[in-house]
mmCIF file of C-alpha atoms in Angstrom:
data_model
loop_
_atom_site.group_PDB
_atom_site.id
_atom_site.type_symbol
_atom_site.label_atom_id
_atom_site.label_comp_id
_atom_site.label_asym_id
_atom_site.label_seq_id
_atom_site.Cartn_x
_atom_site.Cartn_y
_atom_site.Cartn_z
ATOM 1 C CA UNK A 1 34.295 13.073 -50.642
ATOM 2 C CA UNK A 2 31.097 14.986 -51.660
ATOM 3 C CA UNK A 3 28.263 14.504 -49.581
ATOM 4 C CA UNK A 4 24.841 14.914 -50.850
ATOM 5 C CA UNK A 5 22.929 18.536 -51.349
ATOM 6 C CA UNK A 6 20.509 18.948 -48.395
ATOM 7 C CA UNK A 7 16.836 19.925 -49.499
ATOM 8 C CA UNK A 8 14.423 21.494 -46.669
ATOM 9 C CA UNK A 9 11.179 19.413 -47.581
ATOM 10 C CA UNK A 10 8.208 18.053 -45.130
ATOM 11 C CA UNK A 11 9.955 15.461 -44.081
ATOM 12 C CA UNK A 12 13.223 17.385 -42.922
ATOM 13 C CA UNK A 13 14.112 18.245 -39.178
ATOM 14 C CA UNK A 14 17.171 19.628 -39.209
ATOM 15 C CA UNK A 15 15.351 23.212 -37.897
ATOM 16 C CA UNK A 16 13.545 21.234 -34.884
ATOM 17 C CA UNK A 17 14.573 21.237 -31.274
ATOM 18 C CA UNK A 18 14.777 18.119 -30.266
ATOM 19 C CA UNK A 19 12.752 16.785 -27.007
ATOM 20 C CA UNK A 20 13.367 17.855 -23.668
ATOM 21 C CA UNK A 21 15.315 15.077 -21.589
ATOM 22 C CA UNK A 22 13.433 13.444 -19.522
ATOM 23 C CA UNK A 23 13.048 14.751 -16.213
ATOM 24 C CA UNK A 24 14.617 12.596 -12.896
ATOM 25 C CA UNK A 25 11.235 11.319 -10.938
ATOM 26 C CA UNK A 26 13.207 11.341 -7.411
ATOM 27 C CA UNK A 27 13.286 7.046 -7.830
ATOM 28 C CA UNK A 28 15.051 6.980 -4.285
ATOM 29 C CA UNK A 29 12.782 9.264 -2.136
ATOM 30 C CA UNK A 30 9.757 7.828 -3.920
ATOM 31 C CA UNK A 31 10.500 4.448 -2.593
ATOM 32 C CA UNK A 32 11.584 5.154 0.733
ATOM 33 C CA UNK A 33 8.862 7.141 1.309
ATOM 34 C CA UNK A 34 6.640 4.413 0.282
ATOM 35 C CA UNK A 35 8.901 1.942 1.869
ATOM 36 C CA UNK A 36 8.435 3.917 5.320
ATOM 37 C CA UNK A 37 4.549 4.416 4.795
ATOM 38 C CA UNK A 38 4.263 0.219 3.987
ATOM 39 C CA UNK A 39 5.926 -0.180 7.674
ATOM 40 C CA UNK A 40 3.886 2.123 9.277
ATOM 41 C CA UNK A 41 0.529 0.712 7.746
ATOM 42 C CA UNK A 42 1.666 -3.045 8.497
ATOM 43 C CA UNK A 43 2.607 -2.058 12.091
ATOM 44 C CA UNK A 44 -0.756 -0.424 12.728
ATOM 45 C CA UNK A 45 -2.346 -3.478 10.909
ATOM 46 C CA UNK A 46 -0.320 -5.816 13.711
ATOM 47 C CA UNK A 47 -1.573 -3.592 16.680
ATOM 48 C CA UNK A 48 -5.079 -3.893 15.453
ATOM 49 C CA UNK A 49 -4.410 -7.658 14.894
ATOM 50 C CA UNK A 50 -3.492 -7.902 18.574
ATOM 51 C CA UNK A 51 -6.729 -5.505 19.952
ATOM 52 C CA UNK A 52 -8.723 -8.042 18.001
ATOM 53 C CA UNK A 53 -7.290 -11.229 19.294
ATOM 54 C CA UNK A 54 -7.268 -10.365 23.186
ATOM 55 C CA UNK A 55 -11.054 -9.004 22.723
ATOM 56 C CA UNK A 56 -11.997 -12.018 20.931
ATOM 57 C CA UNK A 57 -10.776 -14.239 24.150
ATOM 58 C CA UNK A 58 -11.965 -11.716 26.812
ATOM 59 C CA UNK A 59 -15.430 -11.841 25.057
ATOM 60 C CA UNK A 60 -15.108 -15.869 25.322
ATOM 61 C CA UNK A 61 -14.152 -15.745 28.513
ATOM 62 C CA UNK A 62 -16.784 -13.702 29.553
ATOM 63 C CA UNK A 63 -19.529 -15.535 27.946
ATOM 64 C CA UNK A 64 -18.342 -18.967 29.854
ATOM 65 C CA UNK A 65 -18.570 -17.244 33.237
ATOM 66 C CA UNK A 66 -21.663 -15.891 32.381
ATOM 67 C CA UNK A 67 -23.061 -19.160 31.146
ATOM 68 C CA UNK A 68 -21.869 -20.744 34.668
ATOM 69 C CA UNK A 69 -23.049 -18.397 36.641
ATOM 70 C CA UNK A 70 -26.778 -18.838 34.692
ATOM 71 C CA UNK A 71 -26.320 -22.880 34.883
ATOM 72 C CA UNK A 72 -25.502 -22.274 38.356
ATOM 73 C CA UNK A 73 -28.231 -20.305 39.466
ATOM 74 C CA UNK A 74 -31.156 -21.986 37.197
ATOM 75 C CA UNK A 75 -30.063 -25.408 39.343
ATOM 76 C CA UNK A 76 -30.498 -23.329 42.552
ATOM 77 C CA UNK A 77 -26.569 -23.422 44.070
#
């Protein structure tokens, strides 16, 4: 079997080095990291949900008293 004669032209690149592999990106740290920052954003999100919800009915609360009180003492009780 003869194989053919090799000529070194332009388009040869039998002298390069060919590309560094590819380097690992740490897929399985990356995503429990972000995995364990997601829970601790959506658990602060919940707690603020919460501060929000009981303010929201102590300031309704508050304003019907108050209006009571002011009905009350405009009709001279």
């Amino acid at each position: 079997m003869r194989l053919p004669e090799h000529r070194h032209s332009a388009g040869c690149c039998c002298h390069r080095q060919p590309p560094p592999a590819p380097r690992p990106s740490g897929g399985a740290a990356k995503w429990i990291g972000i995995g364990i920052g997601g829970s601790v954003f959506l658990l602060a999100f919940a707690v603020a949900s919460v501060a929000v919800a009981i303010s929201a009915v102590s300031l309704t609360v508050c304003v019907l008293v108050l209006r009571s009180v002011w009905n009350d003492i405009r009709r001279g009780r």
